[in-house]
mmCIF file of C-alpha atoms in Angstrom:
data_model
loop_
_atom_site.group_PDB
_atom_site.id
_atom_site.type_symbol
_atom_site.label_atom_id
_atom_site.label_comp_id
_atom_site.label_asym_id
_atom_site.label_seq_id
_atom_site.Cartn_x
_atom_site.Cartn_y
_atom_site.Cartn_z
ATOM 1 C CA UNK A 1 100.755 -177.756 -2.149
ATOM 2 C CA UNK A 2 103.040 -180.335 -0.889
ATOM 3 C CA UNK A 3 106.345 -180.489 -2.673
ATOM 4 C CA UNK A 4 108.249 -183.474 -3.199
ATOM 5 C CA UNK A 5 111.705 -184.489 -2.104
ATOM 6 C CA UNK A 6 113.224 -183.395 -5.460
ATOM 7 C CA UNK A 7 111.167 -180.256 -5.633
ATOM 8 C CA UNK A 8 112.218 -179.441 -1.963
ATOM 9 C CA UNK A 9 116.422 -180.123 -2.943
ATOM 10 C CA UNK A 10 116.063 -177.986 -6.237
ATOM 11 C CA UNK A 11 114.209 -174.921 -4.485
ATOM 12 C CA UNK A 12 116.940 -174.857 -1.528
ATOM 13 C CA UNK A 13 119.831 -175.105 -4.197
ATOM 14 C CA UNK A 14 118.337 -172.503 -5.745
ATOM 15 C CA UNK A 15 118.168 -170.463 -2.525
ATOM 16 C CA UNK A 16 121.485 -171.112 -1.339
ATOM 17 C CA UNK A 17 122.997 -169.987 -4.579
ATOM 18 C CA UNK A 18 120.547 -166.557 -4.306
ATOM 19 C CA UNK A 19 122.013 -165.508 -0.692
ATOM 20 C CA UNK A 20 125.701 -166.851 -1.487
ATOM 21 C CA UNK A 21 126.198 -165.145 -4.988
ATOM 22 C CA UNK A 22 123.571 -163.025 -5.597
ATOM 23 C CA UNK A 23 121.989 -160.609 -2.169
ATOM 24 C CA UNK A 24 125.649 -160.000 -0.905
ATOM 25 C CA UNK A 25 126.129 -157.832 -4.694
ATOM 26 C CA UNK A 26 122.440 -157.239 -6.038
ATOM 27 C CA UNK A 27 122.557 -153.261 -4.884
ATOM 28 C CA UNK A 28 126.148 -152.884 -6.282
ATOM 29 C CA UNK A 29 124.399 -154.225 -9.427
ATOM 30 C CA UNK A 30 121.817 -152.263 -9.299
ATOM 31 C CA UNK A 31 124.304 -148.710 -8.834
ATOM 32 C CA UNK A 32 127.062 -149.671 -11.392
ATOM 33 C CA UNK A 33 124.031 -151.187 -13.823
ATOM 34 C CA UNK A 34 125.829 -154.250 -14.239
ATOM 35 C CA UNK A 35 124.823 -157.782 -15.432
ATOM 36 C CA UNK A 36 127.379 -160.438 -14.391
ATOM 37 C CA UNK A 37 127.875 -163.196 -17.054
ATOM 38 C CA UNK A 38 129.988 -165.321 -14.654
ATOM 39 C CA UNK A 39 126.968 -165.341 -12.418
ATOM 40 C CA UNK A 40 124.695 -166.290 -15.139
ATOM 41 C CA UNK A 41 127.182 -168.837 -16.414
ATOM 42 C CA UNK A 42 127.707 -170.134 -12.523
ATOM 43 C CA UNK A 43 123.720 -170.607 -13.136
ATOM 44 C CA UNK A 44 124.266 -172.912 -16.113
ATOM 45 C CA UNK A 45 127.049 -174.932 -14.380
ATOM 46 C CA UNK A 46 123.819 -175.828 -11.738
ATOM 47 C CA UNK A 47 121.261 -176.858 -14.968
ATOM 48 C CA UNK A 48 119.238 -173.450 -14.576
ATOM 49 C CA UNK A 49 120.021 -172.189 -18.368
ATOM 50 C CA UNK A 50 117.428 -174.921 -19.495
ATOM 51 C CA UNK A 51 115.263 -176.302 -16.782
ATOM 52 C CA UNK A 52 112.414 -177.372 -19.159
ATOM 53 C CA UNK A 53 114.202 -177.672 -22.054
ATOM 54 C CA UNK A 54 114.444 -181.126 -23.052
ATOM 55 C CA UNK A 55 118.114 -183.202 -21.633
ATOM 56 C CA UNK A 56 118.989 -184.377 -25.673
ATOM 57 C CA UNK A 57 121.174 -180.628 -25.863
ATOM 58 C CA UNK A 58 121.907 -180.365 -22.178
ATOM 59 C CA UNK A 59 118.427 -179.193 -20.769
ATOM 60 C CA UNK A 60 117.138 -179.995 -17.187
ATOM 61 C CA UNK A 61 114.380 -181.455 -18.764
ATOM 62 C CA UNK A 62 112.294 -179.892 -15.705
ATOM 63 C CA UNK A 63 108.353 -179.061 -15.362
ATOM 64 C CA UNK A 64 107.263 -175.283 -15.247
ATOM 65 C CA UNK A 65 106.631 -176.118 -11.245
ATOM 66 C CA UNK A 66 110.364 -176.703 -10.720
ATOM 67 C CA UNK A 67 111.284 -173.708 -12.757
ATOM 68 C CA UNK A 68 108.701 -171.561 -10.420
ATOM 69 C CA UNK A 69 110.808 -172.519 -7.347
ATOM 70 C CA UNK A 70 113.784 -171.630 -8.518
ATOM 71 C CA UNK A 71 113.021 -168.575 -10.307
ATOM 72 C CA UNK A 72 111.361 -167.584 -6.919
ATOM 73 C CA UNK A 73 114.308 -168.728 -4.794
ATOM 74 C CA UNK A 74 116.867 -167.078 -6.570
ATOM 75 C CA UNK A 75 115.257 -163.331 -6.757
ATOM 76 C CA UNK A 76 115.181 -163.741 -3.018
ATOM 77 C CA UNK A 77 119.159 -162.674 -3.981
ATOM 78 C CA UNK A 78 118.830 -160.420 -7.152
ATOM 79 C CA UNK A 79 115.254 -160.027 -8.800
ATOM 80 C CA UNK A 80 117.337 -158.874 -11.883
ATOM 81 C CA UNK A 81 119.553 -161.241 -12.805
ATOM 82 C CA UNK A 82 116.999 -163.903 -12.298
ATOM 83 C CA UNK A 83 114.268 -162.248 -14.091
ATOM 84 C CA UNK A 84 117.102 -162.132 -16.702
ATOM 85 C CA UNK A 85 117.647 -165.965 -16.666
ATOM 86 C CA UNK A 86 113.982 -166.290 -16.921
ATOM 87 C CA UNK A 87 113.939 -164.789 -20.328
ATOM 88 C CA UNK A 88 116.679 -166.990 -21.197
ATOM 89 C CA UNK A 89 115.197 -169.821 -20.580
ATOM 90 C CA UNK A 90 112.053 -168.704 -22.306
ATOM 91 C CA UNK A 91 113.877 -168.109 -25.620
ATOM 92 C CA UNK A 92 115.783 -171.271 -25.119
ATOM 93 C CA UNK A 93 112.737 -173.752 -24.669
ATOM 94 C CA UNK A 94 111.234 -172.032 -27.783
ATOM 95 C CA UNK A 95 114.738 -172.752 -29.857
ATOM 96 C CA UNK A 96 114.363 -176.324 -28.200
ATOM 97 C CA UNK A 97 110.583 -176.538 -28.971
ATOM 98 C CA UNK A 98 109.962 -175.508 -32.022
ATOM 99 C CA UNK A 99 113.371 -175.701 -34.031
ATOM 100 C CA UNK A 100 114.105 -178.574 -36.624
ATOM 101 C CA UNK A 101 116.970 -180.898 -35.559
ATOM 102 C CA UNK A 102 119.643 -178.704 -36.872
ATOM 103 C CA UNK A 103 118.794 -175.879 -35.421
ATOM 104 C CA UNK A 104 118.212 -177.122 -32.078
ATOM 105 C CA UNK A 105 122.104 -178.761 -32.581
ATOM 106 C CA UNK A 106 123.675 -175.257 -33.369
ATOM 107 C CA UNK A 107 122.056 -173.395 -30.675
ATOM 108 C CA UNK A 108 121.090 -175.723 -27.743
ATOM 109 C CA UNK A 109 123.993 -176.734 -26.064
ATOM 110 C CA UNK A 110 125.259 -173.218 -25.691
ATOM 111 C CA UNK A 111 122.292 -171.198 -24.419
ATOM 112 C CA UNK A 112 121.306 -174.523 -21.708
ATOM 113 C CA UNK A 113 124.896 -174.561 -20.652
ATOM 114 C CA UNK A 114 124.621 -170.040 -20.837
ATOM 115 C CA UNK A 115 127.785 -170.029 -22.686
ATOM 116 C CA UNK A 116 125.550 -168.386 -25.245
ATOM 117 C CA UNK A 117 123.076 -165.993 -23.867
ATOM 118 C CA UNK A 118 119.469 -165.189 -25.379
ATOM 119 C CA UNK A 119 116.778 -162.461 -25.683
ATOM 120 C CA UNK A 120 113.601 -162.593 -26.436
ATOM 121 C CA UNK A 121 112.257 -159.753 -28.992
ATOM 122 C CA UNK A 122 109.018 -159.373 -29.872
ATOM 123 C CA UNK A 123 107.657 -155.868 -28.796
ATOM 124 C CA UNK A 124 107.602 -152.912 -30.755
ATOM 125 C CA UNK A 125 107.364 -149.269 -30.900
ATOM 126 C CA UNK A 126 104.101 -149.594 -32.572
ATOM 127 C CA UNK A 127 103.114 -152.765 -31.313
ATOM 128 C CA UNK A 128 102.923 -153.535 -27.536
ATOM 129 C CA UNK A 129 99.954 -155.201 -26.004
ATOM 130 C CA UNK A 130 98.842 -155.224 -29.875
ATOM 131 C CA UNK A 131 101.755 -158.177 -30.854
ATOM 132 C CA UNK A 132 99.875 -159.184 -34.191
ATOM 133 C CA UNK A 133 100.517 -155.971 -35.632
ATOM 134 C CA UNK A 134 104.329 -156.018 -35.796
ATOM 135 C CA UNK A 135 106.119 -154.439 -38.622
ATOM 136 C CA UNK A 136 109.121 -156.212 -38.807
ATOM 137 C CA UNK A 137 109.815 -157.977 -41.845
ATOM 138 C CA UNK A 138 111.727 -160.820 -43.160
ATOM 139 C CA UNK A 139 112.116 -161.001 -46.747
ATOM 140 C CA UNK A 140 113.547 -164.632 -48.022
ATOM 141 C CA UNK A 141 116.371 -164.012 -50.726
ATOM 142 C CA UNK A 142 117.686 -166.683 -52.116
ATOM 143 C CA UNK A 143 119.372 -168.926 -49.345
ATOM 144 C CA UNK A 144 118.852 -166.088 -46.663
ATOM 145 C CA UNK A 145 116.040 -163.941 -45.026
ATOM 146 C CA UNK A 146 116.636 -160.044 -45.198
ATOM 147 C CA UNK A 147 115.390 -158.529 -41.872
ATOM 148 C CA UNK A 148 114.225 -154.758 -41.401
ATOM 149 C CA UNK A 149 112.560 -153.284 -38.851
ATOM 150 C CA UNK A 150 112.946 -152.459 -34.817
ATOM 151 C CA UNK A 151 112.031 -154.370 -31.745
ATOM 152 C CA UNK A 152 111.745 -151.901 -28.809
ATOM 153 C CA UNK A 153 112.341 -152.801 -24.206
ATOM 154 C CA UNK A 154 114.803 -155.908 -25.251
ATOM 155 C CA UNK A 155 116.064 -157.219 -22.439
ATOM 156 C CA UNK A 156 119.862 -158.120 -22.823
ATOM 157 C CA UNK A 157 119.539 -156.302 -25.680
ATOM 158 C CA UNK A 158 123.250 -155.969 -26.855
ATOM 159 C CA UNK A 159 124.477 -158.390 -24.320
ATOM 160 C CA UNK A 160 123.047 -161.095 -25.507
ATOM 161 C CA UNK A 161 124.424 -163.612 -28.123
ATOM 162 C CA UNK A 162 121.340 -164.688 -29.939
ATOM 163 C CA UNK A 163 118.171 -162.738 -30.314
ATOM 164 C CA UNK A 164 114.893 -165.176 -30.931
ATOM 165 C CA UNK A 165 113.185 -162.408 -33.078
ATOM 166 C CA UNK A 166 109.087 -162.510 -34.537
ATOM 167 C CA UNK A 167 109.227 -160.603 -37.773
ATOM 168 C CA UNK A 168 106.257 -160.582 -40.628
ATOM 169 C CA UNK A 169 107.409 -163.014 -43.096
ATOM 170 C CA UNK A 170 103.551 -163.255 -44.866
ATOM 171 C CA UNK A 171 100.418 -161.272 -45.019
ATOM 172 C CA UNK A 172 99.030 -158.702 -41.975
ATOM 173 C CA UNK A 173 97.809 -160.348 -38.567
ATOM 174 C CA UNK A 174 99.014 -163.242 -36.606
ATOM 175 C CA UNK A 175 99.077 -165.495 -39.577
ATOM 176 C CA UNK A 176 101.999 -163.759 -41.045
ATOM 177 C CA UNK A 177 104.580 -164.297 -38.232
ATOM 178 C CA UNK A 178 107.613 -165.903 -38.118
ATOM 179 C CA UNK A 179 110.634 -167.027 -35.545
ATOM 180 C CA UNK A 180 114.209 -166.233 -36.078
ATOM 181 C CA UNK A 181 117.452 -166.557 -34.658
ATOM 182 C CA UNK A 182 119.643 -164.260 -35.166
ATOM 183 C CA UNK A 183 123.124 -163.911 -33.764
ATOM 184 C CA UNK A 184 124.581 -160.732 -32.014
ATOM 185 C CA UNK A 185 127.434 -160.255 -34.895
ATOM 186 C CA UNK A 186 125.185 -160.894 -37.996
ATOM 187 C CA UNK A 187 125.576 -158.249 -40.401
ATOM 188 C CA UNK A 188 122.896 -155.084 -40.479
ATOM 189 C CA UNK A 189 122.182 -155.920 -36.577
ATOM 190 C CA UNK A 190 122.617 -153.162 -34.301
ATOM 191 C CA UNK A 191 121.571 -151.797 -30.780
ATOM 192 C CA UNK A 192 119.842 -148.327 -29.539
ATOM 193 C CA UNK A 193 121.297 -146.978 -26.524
ATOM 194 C CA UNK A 194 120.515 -147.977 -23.080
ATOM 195 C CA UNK A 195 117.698 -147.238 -21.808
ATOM 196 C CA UNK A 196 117.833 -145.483 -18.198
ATOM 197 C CA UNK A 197 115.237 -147.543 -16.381
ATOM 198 C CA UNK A 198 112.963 -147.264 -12.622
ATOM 199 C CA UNK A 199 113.964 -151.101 -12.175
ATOM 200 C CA UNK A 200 116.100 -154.121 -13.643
ATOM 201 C CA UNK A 201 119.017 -151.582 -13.696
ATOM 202 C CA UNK A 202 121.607 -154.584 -13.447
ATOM 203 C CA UNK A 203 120.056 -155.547 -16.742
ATOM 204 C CA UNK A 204 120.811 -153.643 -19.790
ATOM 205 C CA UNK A 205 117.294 -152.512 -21.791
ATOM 206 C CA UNK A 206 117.844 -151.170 -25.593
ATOM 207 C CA UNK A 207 115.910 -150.934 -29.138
ATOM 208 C CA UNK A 208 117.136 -153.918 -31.621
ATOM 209 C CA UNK A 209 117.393 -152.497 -34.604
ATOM 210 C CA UNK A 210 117.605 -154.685 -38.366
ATOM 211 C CA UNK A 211 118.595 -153.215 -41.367
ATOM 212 C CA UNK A 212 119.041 -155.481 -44.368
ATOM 213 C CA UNK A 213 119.798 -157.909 -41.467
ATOM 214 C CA UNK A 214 120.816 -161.297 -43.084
ATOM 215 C CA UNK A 215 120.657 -164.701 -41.732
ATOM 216 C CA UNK A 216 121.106 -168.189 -43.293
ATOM 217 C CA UNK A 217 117.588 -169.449 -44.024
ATOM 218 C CA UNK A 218 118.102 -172.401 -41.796
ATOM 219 C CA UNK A 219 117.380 -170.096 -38.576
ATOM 220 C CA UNK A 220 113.963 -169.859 -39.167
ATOM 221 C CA UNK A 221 112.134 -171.167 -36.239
ATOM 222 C CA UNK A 222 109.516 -174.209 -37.775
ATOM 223 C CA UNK A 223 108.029 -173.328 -40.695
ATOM 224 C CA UNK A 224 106.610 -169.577 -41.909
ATOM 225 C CA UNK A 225 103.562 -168.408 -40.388
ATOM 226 C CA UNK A 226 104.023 -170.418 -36.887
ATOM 227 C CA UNK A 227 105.625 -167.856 -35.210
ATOM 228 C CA UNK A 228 103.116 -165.658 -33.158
ATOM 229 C CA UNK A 229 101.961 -169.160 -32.028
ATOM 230 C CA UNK A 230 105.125 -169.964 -30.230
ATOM 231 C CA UNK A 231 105.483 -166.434 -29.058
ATOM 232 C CA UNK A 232 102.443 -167.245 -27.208
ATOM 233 C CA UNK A 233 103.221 -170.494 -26.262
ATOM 234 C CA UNK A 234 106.793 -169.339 -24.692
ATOM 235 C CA UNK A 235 104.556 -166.353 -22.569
ATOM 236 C CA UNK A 236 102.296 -169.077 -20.905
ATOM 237 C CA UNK A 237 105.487 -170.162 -19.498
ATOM 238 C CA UNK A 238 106.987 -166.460 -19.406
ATOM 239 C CA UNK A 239 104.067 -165.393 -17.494
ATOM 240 C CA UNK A 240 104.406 -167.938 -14.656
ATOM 241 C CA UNK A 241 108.436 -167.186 -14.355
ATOM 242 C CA UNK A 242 107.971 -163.194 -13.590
ATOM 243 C CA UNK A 243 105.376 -164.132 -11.629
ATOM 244 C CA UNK A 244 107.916 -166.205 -9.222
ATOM 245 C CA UNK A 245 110.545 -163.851 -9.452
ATOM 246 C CA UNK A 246 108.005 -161.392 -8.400
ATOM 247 C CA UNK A 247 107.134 -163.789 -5.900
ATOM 248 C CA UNK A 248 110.519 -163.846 -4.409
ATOM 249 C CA UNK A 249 111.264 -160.689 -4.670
ATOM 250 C CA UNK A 250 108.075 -159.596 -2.259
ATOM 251 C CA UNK A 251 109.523 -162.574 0.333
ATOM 252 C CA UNK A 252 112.579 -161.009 0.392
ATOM 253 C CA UNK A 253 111.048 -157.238 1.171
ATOM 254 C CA UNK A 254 108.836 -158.903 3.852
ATOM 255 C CA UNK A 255 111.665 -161.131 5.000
ATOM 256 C CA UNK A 256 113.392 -157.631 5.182
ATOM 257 C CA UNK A 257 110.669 -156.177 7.141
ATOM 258 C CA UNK A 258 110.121 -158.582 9.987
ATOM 259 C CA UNK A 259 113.862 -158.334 10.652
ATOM 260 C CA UNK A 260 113.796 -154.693 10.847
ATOM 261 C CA UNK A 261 110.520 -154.416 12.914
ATOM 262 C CA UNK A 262 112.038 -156.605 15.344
ATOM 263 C CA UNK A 263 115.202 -154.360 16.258
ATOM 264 C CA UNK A 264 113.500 -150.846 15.253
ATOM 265 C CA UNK A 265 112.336 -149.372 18.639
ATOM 266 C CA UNK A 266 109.734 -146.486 19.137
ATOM 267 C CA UNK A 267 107.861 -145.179 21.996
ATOM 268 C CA UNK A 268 109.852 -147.528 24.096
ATOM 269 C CA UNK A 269 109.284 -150.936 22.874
ATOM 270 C CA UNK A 270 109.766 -152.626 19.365
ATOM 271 C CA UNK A 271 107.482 -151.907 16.552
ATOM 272 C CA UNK A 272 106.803 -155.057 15.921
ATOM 273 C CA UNK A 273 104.628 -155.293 19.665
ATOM 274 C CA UNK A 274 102.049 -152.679 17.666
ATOM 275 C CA UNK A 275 99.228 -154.856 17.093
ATOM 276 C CA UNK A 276 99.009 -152.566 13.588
ATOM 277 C CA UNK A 277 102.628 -153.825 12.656
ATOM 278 C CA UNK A 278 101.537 -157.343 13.722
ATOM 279 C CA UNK A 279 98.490 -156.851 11.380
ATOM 280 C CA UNK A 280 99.960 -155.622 8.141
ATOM 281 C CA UNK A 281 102.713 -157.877 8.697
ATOM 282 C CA UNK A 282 99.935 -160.624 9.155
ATOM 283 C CA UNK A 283 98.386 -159.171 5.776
ATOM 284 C CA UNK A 284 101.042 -159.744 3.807
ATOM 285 C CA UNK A 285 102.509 -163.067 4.781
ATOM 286 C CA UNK A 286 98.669 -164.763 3.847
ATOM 287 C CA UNK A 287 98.566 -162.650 0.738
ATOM 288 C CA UNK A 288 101.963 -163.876 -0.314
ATOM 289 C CA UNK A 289 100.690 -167.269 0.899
ATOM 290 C CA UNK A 290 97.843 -166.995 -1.634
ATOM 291 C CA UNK A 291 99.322 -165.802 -4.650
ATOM 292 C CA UNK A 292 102.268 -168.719 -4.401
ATOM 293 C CA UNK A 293 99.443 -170.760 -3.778
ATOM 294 C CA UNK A 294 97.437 -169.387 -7.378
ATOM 295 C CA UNK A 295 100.925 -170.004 -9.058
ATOM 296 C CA UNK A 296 101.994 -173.419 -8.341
ATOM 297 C CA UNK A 297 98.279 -174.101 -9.333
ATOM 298 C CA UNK A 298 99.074 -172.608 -12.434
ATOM 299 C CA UNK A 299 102.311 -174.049 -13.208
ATOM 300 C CA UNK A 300 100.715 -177.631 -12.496
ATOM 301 C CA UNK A 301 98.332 -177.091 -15.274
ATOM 302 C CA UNK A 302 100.834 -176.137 -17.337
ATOM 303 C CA UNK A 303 102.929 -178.988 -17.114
ATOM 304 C CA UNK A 304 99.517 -181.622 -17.674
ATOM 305 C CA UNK A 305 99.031 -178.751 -20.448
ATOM 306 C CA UNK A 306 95.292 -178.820 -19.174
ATOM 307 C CA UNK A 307 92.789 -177.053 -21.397
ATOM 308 C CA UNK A 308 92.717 -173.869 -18.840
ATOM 309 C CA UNK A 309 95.996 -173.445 -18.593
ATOM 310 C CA UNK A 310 96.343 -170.288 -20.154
ATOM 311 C CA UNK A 311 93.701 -168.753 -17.933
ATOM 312 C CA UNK A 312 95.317 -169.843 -15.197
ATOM 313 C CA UNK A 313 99.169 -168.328 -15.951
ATOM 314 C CA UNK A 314 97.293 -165.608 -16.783
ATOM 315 C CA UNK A 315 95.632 -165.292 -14.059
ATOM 316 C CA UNK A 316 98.438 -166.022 -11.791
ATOM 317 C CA UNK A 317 101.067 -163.366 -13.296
ATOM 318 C CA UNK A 318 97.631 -160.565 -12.690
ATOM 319 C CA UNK A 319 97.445 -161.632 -8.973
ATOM 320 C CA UNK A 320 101.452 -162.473 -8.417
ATOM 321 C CA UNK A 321 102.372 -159.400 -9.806
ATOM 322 C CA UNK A 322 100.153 -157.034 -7.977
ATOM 323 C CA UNK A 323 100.000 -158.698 -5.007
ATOM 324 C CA UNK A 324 103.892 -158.581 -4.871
ATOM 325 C CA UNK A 325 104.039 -155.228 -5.471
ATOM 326 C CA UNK A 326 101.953 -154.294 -2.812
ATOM 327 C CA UNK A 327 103.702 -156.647 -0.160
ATOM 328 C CA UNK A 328 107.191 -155.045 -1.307
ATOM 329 C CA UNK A 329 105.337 -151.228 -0.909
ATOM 330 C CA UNK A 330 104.057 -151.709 2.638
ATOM 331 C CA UNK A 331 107.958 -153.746 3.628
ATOM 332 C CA UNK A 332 109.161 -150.102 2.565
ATOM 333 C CA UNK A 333 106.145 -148.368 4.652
ATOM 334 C CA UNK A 334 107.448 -150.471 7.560
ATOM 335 C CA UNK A 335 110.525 -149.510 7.162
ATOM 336 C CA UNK A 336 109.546 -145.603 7.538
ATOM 337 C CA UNK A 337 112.222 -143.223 6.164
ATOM 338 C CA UNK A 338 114.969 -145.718 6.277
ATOM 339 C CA UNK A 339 112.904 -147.422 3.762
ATOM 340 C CA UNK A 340 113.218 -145.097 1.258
ATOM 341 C CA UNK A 341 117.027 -144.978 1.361
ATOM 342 C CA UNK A 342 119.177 -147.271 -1.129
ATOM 343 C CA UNK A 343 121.358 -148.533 1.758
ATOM 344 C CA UNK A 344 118.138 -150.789 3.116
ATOM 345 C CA UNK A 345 117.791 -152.291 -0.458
ATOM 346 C CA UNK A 346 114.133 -152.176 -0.144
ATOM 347 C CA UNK A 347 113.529 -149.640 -2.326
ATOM 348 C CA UNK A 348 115.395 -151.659 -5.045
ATOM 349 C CA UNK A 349 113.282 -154.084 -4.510
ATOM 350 C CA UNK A 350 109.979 -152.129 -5.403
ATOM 351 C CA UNK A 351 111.742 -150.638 -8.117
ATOM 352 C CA UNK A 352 112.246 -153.952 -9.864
ATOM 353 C CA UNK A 353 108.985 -155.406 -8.920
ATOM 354 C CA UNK A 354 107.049 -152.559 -10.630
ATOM 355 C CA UNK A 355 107.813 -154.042 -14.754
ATOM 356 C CA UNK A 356 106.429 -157.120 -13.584
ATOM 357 C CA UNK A 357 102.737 -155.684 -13.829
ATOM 358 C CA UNK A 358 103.918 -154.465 -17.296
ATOM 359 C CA UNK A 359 106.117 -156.828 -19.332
ATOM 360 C CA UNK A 360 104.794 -160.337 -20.481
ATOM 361 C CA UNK A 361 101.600 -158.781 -21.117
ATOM 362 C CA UNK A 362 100.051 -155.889 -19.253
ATOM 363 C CA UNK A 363 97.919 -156.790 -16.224
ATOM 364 C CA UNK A 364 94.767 -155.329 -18.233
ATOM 365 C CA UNK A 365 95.537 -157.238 -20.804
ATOM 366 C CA UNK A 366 96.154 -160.677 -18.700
ATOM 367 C CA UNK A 367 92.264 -159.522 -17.930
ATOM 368 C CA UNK A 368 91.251 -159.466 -21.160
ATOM 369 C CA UNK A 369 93.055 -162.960 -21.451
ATOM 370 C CA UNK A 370 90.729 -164.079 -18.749
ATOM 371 C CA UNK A 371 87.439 -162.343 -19.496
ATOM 372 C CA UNK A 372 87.778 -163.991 -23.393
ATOM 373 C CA UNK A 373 88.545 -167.664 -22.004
ATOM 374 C CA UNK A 374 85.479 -167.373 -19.443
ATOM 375 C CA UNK A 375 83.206 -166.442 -22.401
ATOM 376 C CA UNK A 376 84.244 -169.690 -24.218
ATOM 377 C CA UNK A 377 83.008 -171.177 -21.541
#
């Protein structure tokens, strides 16, 4: 795909920032478990806290294409704290989306310009791939909704300022959904302890838990009933992000690679003069090659919201995922035993690529996604 001018100035901003700010302190991140909020605010200062949320409350007003090259550009530096940002934006465009005027007014302007941060909760202990059958509930009482229940693998959890939470305001099913925001101090909110994690250990993971939570009534998300549709809508877009910061992350393992297989030297000459380096090295640059290729495809359908879109980010964050994974797992093979040490960072790298075939959806289920859109065919 050939980018244009714009495209080409926002992706190397984005990259400039990632090997500036973000490589020179990603494994000190990673070993002190540590998400920077001046780096995440820095990100806001460049327009990356909203890139497709609409410009009225300080959004980029950018496609899902743009936000693919950055998201992939900046986990070149630190797949964590960009995969964070991704979420953030996620919960932000839904806020933007979906809220009524006032809502949108409160909110906005803080999480676009990151001075307020946001998580996205949805999962579950009891409900994972199975979102429809959340038990969270919110109860309306008078001018307020009560909230009880648990949301389980929340991202930020804790950190965050506002949580945009899916709790069962009507009857069982999909149908009886509803969209929340609730704020980190409101009363009954409170956070599990933090989970000790393969991967994204710069970002801190923990249960969300509501008891008699109250909110005002006017933080409900639309109207009651709407909400598993704009969880779903907001993971079309989710799917496409971890799929570029999945995508980055792999370029920066095999980026990692090729240096190191040019200096390493073994039976007198450097690995990389092995015709089998050259070959897996060959391997993964066109499968890289192909699965950007699958997502930009998918992120342009997205943005002309064609009627396959959701096949397609579906289909993309399947391929990305895996296919990133695998190029990250042979730049460690490459690497031989220095691979496997934390000093050559590639480790952390396959570490933090591994949730990507997980969250958003499990690959089998982004299958199933697939499989059910070909039959409607």
């Amino acid at each position: 795909m050939i980018l244009s001018d714009e495209q080409r100035m926002i992706s190397d901003m984005a990259n400039s920032f990632a090997m500036s700010e973000l490589r020179p302190h990603a494994e000190m991140w990673d070993h002190e478990k540590y998400m920077d909020r001046a780096v995440l605010n820095a990100l806001g200062d460049l327009g990356f806290g909203g890139i497709y949320s609409r410009e009225e409350y300080g959004g980029s007003g950018l496609g899902r294409l743009d936000a693919a090259l950055i998201f992939e550009q900046l986990s070149r530096g630190d797949i964590s704290h960009a995969a964070f940002l991704s979420i953030h934006n996620m919960a932000t465009w839904m806020v933007d989306s979906f809220g009524d005027d006032q809502l949108r007014a409160k909110y906005v302007p803080g999480l676009t310009a990151t001075r307020l941060i946001a998580s996205y909760c949805l999962t579950e202990p009891g409900a994972g791939s199975d979102a429809a059958s959340l038990k969270t509930t919110a109860k309306l009482d008078g001018d307020e909704y009560v909230l009880n229940g648990a949301k389980i693998f929340i991202s930020g959890a804790g950190f965050s300022d506002v949580y945009v939470v899916m709790a069962r305001t009507g009857d069982g099913g999909a149908k009886g959904i509803s969209t929340f925001v609730v704020e980190k101090h409101a009363p009954g909110l409170s956070f599990g302890k933090v989970e000790r994690k393969m991967g994204w250990r710069a970002q801190p993971t923990a249960m969300v838990n509501f008891d008699d939570c109250r909110i005002p009534t006017t933080n409900l998300v639309g109207k009651e009933g709407e909400g598993f549709r704009f969880a779903m809508a907001g993971l079309d877009g989710g799917r496409l992000n971890i799929s570029a910061c999945a995508l980055g992350g792999a370029q920066d393992a095999l980026d990692r690679a090729f240096a190191y297989v040019k200096e390493r030297n073994q039976f007198g000459r450097a690995i990389l003069d092995f015709q089998a380096t050259q070959f897996k090295l060959a391997d993964m640059e066109t499968e890289l090659s192909a699965a950007r290729a699958l997502l930009y495809d998918a992120a342009v359908k997205l943005d002309a919201r064609e009627p396959d879109a959701t096949k397609f980010c579906a289909m993309a964050k399947r391929f990305v995922t895996d296919t990133a994974y695998k190029v990250a797992n042979d730049a460690l093979q490459l690497h031989g035993g220095y691979g496997y040490l934390a000093d050559y960072e590639v480790e952390r790298i396959v570490r933090d690529l591994r949730v990507h075939q997980i969250l958003e959806g499990t690959n089998e289920i982004m299958r199933v996604i697939v499989a059910r859109e070909m039959m409607k065919d």
